[in-house]
XYZ file of C-alpha atoms in Angstrom:
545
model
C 117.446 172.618 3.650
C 116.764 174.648 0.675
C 118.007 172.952 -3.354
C 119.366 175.463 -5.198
C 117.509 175.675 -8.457
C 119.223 172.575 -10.862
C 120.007 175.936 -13.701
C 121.506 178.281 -11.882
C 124.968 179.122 -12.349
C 126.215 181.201 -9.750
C 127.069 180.961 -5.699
C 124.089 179.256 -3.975
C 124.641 178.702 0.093
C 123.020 177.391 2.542
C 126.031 177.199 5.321
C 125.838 179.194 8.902
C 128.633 180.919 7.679
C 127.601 182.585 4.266
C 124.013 183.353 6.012
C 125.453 184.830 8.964
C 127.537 187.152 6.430
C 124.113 188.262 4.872
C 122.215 188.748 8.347
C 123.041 192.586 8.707
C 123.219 196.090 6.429
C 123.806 199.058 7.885
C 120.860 199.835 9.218
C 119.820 198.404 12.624
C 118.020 194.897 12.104
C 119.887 191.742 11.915
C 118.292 188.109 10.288
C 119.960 185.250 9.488
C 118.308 184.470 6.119
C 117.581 181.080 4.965
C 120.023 181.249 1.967
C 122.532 183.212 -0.511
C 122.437 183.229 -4.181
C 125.065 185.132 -6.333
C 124.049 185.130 -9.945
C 126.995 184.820 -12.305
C 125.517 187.227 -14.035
C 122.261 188.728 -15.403
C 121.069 185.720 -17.154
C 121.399 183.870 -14.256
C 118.444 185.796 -12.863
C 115.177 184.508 -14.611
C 116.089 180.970 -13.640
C 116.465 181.930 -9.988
C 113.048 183.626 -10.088
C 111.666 180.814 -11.889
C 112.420 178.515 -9.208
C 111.273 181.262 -6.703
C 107.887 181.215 -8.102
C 107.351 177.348 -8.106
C 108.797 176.463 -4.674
C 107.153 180.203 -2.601
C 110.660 181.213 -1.474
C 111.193 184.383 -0.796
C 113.921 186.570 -2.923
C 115.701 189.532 -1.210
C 117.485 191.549 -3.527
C 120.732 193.322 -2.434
C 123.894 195.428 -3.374
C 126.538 196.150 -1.293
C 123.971 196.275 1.687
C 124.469 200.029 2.431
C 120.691 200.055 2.572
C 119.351 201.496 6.515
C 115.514 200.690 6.335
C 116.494 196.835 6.121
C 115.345 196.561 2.763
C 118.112 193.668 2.076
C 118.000 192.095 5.132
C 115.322 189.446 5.930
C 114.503 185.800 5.816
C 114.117 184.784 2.464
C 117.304 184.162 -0.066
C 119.286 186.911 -0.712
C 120.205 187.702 -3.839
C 124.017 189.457 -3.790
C 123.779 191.004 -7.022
C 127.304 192.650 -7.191
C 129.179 190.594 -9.740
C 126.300 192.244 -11.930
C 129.892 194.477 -12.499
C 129.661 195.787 -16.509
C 130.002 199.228 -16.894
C 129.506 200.000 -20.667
C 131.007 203.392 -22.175
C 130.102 206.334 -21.972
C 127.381 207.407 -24.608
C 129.266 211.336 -24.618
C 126.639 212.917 -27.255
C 123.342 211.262 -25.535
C 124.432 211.811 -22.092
C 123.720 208.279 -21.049
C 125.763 205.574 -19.312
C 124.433 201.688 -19.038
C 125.345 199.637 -16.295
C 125.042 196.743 -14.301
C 122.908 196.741 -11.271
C 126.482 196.272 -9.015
C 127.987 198.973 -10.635
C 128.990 201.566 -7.269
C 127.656 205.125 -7.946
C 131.140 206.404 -7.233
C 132.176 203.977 -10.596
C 129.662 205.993 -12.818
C 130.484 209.095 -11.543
C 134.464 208.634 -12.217
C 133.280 207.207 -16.021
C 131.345 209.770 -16.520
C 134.191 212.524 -15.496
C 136.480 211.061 -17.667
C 134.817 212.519 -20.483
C 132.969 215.768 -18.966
C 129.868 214.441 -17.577
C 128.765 213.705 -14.162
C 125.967 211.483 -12.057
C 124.506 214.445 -9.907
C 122.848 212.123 -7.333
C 125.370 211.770 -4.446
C 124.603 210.092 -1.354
C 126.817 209.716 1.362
C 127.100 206.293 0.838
C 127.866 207.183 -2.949
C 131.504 205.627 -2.969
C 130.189 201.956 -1.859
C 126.552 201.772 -2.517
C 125.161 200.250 -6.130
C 123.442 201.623 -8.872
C 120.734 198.991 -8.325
C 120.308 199.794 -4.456
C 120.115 203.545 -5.549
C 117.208 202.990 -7.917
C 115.430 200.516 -5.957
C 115.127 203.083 -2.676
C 114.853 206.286 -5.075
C 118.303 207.673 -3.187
C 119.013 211.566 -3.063
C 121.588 213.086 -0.946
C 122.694 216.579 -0.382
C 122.373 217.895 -4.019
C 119.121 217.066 -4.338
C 117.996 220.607 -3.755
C 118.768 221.210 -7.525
C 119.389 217.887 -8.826
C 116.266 215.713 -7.067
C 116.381 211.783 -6.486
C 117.459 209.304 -8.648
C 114.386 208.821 -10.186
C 113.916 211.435 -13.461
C 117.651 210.327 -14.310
C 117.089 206.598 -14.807
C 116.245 206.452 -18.008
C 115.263 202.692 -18.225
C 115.819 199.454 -16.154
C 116.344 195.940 -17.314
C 113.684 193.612 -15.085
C 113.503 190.279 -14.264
C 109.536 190.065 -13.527
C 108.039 186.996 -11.210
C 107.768 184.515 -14.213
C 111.277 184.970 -14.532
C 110.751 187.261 -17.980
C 113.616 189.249 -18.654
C 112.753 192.883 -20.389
C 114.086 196.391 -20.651
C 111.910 198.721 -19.529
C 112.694 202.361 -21.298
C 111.235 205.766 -21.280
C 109.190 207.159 -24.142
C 109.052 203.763 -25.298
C 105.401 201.580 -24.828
C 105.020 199.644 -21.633
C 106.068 195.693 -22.069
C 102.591 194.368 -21.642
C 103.296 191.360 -23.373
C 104.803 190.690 -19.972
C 102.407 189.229 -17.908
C 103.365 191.080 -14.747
C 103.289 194.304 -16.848
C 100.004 194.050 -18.382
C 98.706 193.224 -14.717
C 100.502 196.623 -13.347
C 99.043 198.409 -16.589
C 95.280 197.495 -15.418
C 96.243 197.958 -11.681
C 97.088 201.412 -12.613
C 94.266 202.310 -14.833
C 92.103 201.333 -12.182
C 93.612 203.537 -9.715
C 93.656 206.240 -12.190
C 89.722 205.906 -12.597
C 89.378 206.037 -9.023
C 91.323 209.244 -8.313
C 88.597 212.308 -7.587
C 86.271 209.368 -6.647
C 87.036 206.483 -4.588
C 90.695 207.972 -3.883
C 91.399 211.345 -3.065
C 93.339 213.129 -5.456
C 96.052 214.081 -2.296
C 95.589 210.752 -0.950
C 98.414 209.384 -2.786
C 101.414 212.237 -2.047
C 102.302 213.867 0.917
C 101.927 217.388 0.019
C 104.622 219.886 -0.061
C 107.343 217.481 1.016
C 110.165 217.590 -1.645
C 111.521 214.438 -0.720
C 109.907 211.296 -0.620
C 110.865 207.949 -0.806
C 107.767 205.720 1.041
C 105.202 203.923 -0.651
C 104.752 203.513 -4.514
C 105.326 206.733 -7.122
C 101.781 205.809 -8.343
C 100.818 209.795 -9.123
C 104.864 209.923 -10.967
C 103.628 207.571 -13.352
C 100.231 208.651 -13.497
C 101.540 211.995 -15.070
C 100.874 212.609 -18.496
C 104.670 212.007 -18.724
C 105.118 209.369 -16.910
C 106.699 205.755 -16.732
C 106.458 202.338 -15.732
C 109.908 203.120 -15.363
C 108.828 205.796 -12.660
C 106.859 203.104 -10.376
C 109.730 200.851 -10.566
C 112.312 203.013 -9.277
C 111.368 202.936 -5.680
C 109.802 200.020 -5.350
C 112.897 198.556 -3.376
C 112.688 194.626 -5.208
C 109.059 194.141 -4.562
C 107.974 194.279 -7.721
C 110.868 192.966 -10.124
C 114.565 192.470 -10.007
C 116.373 195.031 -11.886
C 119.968 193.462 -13.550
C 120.730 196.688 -15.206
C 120.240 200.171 -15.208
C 120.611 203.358 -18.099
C 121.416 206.543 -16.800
C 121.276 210.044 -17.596
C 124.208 212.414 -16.834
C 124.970 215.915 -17.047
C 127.734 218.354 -17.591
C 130.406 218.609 -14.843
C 130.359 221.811 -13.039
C 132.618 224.670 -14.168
C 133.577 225.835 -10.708
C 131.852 225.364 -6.811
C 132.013 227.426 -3.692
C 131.015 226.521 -0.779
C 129.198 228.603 2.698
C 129.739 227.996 6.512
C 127.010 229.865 8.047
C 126.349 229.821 12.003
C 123.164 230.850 14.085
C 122.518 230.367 17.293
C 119.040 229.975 16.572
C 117.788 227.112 14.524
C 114.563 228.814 13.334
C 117.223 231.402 11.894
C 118.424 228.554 9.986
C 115.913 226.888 8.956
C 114.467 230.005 7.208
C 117.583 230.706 5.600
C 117.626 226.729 4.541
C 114.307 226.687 2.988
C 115.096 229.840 1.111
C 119.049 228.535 -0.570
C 117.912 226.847 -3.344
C 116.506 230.729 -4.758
C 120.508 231.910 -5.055
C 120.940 228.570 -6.459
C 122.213 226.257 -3.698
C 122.888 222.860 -4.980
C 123.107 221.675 -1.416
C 122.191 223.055 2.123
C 123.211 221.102 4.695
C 121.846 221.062 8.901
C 124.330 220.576 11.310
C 121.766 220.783 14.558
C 123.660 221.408 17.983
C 123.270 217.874 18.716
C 125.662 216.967 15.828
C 127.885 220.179 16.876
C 128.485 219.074 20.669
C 129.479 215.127 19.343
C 132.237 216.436 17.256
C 133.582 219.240 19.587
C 134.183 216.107 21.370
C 137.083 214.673 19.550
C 138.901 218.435 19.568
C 138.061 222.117 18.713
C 135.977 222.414 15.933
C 135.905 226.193 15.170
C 132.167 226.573 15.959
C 131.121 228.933 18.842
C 129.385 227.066 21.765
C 126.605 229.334 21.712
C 125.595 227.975 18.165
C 122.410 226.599 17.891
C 122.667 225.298 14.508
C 125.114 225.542 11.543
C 124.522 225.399 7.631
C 126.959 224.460 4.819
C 125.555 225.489 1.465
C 127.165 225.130 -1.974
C 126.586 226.411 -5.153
C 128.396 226.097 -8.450
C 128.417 227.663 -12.295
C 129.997 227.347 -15.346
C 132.555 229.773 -14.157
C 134.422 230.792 -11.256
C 132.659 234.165 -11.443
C 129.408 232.843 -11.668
C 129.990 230.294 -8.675
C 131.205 233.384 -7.114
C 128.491 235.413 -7.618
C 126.053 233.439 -6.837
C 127.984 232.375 -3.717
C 128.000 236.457 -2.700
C 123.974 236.230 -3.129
C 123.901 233.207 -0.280
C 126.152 234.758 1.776
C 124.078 237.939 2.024
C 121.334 236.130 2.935
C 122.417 233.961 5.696
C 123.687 237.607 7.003
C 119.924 238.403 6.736
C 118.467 235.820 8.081
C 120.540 235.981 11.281
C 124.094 234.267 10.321
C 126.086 235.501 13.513
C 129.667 234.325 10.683
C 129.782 233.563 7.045
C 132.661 231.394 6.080
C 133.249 231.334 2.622
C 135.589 229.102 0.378
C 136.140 229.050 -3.183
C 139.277 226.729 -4.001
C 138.996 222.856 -3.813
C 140.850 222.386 -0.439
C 139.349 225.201 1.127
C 135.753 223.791 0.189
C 136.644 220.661 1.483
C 138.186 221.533 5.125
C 134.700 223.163 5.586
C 132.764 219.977 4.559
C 134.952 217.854 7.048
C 132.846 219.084 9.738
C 130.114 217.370 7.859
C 131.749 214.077 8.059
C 133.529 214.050 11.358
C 130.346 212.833 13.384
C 130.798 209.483 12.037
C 133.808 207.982 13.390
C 133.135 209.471 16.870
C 129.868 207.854 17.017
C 131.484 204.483 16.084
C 133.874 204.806 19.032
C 131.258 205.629 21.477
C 130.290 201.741 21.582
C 129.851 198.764 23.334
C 127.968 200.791 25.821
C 126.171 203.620 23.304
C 124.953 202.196 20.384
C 124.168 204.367 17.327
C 120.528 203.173 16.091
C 118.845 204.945 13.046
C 115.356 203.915 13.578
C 114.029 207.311 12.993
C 116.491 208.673 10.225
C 114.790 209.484 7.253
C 111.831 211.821 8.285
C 111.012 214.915 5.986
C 108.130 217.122 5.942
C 106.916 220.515 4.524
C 109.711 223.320 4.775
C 107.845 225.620 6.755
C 107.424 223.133 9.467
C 111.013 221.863 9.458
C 112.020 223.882 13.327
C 109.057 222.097 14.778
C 110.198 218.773 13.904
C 113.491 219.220 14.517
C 112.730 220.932 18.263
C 110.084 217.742 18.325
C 112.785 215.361 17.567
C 114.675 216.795 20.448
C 112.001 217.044 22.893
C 111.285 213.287 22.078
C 114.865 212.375 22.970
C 115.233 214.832 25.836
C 111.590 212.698 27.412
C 113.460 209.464 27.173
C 116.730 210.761 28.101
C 118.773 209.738 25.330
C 121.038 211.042 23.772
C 121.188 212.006 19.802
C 122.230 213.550 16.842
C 120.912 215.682 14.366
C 121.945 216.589 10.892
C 120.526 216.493 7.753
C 119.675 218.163 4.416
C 117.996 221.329 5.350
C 117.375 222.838 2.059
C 114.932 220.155 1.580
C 113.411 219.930 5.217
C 114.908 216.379 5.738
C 116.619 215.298 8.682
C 118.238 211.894 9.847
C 118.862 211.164 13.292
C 121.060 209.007 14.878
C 119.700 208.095 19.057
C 122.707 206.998 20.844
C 121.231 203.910 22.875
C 122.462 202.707 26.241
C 122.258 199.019 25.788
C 123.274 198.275 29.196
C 120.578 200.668 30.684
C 117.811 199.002 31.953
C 114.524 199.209 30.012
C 116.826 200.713 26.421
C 114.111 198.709 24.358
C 111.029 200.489 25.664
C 112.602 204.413 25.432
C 112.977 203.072 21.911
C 110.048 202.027 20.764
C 109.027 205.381 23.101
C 110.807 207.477 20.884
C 109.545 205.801 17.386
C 106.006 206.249 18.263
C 106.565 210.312 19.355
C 108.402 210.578 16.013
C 105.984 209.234 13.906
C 103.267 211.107 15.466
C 105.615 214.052 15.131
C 105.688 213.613 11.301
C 102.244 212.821 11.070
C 100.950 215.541 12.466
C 103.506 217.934 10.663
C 101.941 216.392 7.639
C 105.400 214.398 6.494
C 106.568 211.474 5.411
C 108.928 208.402 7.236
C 111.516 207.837 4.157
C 112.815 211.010 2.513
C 115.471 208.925 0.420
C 115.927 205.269 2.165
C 113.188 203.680 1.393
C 110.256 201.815 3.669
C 112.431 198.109 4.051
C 111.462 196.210 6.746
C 112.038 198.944 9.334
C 108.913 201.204 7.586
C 106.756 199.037 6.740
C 104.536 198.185 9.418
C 104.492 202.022 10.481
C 102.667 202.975 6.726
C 99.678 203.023 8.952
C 101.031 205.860 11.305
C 101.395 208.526 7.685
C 99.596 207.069 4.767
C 95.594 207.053 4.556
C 93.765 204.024 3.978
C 93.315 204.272 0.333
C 97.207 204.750 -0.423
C 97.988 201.659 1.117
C 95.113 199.560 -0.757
C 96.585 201.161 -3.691
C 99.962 200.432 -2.555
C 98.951 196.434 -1.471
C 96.872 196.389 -5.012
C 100.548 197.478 -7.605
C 102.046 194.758 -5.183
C 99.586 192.144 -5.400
C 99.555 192.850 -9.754
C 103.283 192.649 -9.946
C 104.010 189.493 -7.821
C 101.117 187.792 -7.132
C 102.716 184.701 -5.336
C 104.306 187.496 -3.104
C 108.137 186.240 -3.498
C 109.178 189.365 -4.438
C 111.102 190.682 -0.777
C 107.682 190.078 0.990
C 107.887 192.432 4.250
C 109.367 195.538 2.867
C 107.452 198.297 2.013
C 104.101 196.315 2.304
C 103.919 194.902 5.983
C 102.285 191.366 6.655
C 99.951 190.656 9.160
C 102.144 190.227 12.236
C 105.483 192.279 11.110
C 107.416 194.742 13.478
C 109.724 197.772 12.943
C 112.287 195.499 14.293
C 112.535 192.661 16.164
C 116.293 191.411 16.331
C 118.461 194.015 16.254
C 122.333 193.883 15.318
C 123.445 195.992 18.773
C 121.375 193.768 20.826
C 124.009 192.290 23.522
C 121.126 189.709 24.626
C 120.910 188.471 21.034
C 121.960 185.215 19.861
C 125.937 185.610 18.479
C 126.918 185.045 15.127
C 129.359 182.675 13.997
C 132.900 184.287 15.041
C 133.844 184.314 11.374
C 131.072 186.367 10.031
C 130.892 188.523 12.975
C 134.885 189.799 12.663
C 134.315 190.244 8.762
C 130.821 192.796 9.875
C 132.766 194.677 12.758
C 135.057 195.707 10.359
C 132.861 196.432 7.183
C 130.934 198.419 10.297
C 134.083 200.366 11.560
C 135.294 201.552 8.075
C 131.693 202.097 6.618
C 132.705 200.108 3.399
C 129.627 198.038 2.977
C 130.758 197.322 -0.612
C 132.926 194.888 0.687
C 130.076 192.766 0.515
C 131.477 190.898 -2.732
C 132.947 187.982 -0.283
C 133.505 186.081 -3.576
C 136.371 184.532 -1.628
C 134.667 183.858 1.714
C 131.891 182.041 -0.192
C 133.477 180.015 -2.143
C-alpha cells in the first residue's frame, strides 16, 4: 500500500472505493489507479511532487475528468485538482482574469460577462470542464474558426515542476531558468532549434495546413520569435509540470450574433462552403454529416429533408445587430452558391438557439441506445487539411460501412475537424477486432490525408502509442527529448502523450461487459455522472471523506 507523503494536507486514498471513483473519464478507457490525492490547495502541490520524485510514483493530473483521450485516467495517483476553486476579479482595463486550475470554463466566462468581457474558447464540455484540463489538452471548440485554441489566450501558468518548485511562468517575461527543470527545457529547445534545416526537417515538427492541432509538443509555437515557455506548456497534458493556476486573456462580449442552417444533399457541397465561412466572418461552422442527421430523426421529426447529405450551422456576430446581419446576408449567399438546397436564418436569441438544438440532440439518444450499442470515441478527434476534409469524412464512413458498424459524424467543419462516435455492439461476436479494424483504417486515413489524431483533446493514453502512425521519426525524438528535460524520473503522467515500450490504445475499456465490475458504489455514482454528462461532479469531497 502506498504512504501518503507525511506533509501533505489534503485527501490522500488508497480504498477500492475512492480508486474505483477515479478509474474512468469520459472517454473510453477505464483503470483503477493505485491512489487519490486532493491537494487542499496549491501549496499542497510541491510536497506531493516532492514525494513523487523520491519514491517513482506516478502523478496523474486531473479536473473534472471531462478529458476523452484518457489523459486523467491511468495507474499512477491521481491528482483531483478541483478544490484548486479561487477565481480572482476581473482585471476590466487589462483584459485578464486569474484563476485556479479547478476553476470550470463556464465560471470564467460568467465573471468575465459580468463586466463586458468574455472567454472565447468554448468547448462543448465548457460548462463542467476546468481551466486546468483546458490548458493542459490546448481545447478549442466550435469558435475556434475566429477565436483558435486556448493556447495564445493563456497568458501565464503557475507550475509545480518535478523537484516540487513552484513558479509562475508569464509571457514577455524571461524564462525561470533558475528552475532546474526550466533551464533543462531551455537547452532541450535550443538544441532542437539548431537542428531544424539540419538534422530535423523544418516541416517535421507541424502537420501542415491543419488549423487544429492538439498532438505532440508546440515545439515550433515556442520556437517563434514570439514565443513562450508558456506556449510548450499549454498542451503538454501534465507531462511536463503541474499547473495550480492559470491567467487568462479575455475579450469584449459580442454586440449581437446570428446564426445559419444550411442543408445540402451533397457533403462535398458542404464542405466547400465550410472551408470558405470563416471569409464572411463565421465564428463557427459546424458539420452535421447524415450519420448524425438519421440518429436524431430517430427520437422525432427534426425538420431536415431525408435526402440531406449533410447540414451546416454557421454563426457570425458584430458589434451591432446590423453588422451581425450583414455579415450573416454574406454567408447566406454563399451557402446558396455553393449548393445550399435551404438557408435558415435566425437573428434573435431563441431563434438562434432552437437551430443549435439540433446540434445537441445526438447526445442523449446515443446514451439511450445502450447496454447493447455502446458509444466509443476512439477515433474522435481527427483533423486534416481543408481541402481534403470530404475524403476523410467519406473514408471515415467507408471504414465503418467495412466493419459494419454503425456511427456518427459531426464536427467543426470550418476547421476540417471531425469527431466520431462508432456505436459498438458489445454483444456481437468479435466487437473488439472491428475496433481495432476501424482504428487502424482511420489512422491510415489521416495519415495519408496528411492530418493529425488530436485536433483539440489531446494524445492521453488513447494517442499515444499511435504517434508512430502520423508523426516522423524526428518529431517524436524531439517530443521524447522536451519530456525526458522536464521530468527526468518520468513521474510526470508517464503514458500519455509519450507511449512506453509495451502501451496500447486501450486495453480495459469502461463498456466492456467481460470486464472486471467496479465496486457497486462507485459504479452508480459514474452511470449517473455518464447519463447527465456532468463530469464536474467529480469534486466527491463528501464521498471521500
Amino acid at each position: 500500500m502506498i504512504e501518503p507523503p507525511p506533509d501533505f494536507r489534503g485527501v490522500f486514498r488508497t480504498d477500492l472505493l475512492a480508486r474505483a471513483l477515479y478509474a474512468e473519464g469520459a472517454g473510453i478507457a477505464r483503470c483503477v489507479p493505485a491512489g487519490v490525492a486532493v491537494p487542499a490547495d496549491a501549496d499542497d502541490l510541491p510536497a506531493l511532487m516532492r514525494w513523487s520524485k523520491r519514491e517513482g510514483v506516478a502523478l496523474i493530473p486531473r479536473g473534472s475528468g471531462s478529458g476523452m483521450a484518457a489523459g486523467a485516467v491511468g495507474p499512477g495517483v491521481i491528482v483531483d485538482l478541483s478544490r484548486l476553486r479561487h477565481l480572482n476579479p476581473v482585471q476590466v482595463e487589462g483584459r485578464r482574469i486569474r484563476v485556479g486550475a479547478g476553476v470550470t470554463r463556464g465560471e470564467v466566462d460568467s465573471a468575465a460577462r459580468r463586466e463586458g468581457l468574455r472567454f472565447p474558447v468554448d468547448p462543448s464540455s465548457g460548462l463542467f470542464c476546468t481551466i486546468g484540463g483546458m490548458v493542459g489538452a490546448n481545447a478549442a471548440g466550435a469558435r475556434s474558426l475566429t477565436f483558435g485554441a486556448t493556447r495564445p489566450w493563456v497568458h501565464g501558468v503557475r507550475c509545480v515542476f518535478d523537484d516540487g518548485t513552484d513558479v509562475w511562468v508569464r509571457r514577455h517575461a524571461p524564462w525561470p531558468v533558475g528552475v532546474p527543470a526550466v533551464r533543462r527545457l531551455a537547452d532541450a529547445m535550443s538544441q532542437i532549434s539548431g537542428q531544424l534545416g539540419t538534422e530535423i526537417p523544418a516541416y517535421a515538427l507541424t502537420h501542415a495546413g491543419v488549423r487544429k492541432e492538439s498532438s505532440g509538443y508546440a515545439i515550433v509555437d515556442a520556437l517563434r520569435a514570439d514565443g513562450h515557455l508558456v506556449d510548450l506548456l499549454v498542451g503538454s497534458e501534465g507531462t511536463l509540470a503541474i499547473f495550480t493556476e492559470v491567467e487568462l486573456s479575455l475579450i469584449p462580449v459580442a454586440g449581437a450574433t446570428a446564426t445559419i442552417l444550411a442543408i445540402f444533399d451533397s457533403l462535398e457541397e458542404a464542405t466547400a462552403c465550410a472551408v470558405e465561412a470563416r471569409i464572411d466572418g463565421a465564428t463557427a461552422c459546424e458539420l452535421l454529416d447524415r450519420t448524425f442527421l438519421d440518429v436524431a430523426a430517430t427520437d422525432g421529426p427534426t425538420g431536415i429533408p431525408p435526402h440531406a447529405d449533410a447540414v451546416l450551422l454557421m454563426e457570425v456576430e458584430g458589434e451591432s445587430a446590423p453588422e451581425a446581419f450583414h455579415a450573416l446576408t454574406q454567408l447566406a449567399a454563399r451557402a446558396t452558391r455553393h449548393g445550399a438546397s435551404e438557408v435558415h436564418t435566425a437573428v434573435d436569441a431563441d431563434d438562434e438557439h432552437r437551430l443549435w438544438a439540433l446540434r445537441h440532440a445526438a447526445s442523449p439518444i446515443l446514451s439511450r441506445l445502450a447496454p447493447r450499442l455502446r458509444s466509443m470515441q476512439f477515433i474522435e478527434d481527427g483533423c486534416v487539411p481543408p481541402d481534403r476534409f470530404p475524403d476523410y469524412v467519406r473514408g471515415v464512413r467507408r471504414a465503418l460501412e467495412h466493419f459494419d458498424m454503425p456511427g456518427v459524424i459531426f464536427g467543426h467543419a470550418g476547421d476540417a475537424h471531425a469527431h466520431v462516435n462508432p456505436l459498438v455492439d458489445v454483444t456481437r461476436s468479435g466487437w473488439r477486432d472491428r475496433v481495432y479494424g476501424i482504428l487502424d483504417r482511420v489512422c491510415e486515413l489521416t495519415a495519408v490525408l496528411g492530418g493529425t489524431l488530436s485536433g483539440e483533446h489531446g494524445d492521453g493514453r488513447l494517442r499515444a502509442p499511435l504517434m508512430d502512425r502520423v508523426w516522423g521519426l524526428e518529431a517524436r525524438a524531439a517530443f521524447a527529448h522536451v519530456k525526458d528535460a522536464a521530468d527526468p524520473s518520468g513521474v510526470l503522467n508517464p503514458g500519455c502523450k509519450i507511449a512506453r515500450d509495451g502501451d496500447r490504445p486501450f486495453a480495459d475499456l469502461r463498456h466492456d461487459p467481460d470486464a472486471a465490475p467496479l465496486p457497486t458504489a462507485a459504479r452508480a455514482v459514474l452511470d449517473d455522472i455518464e447519463r447527465t454528462r456532468d463530469w464536474n461532479r467529480f469534486r466527491l469531497d463528501s464521498v471521500l471523506e
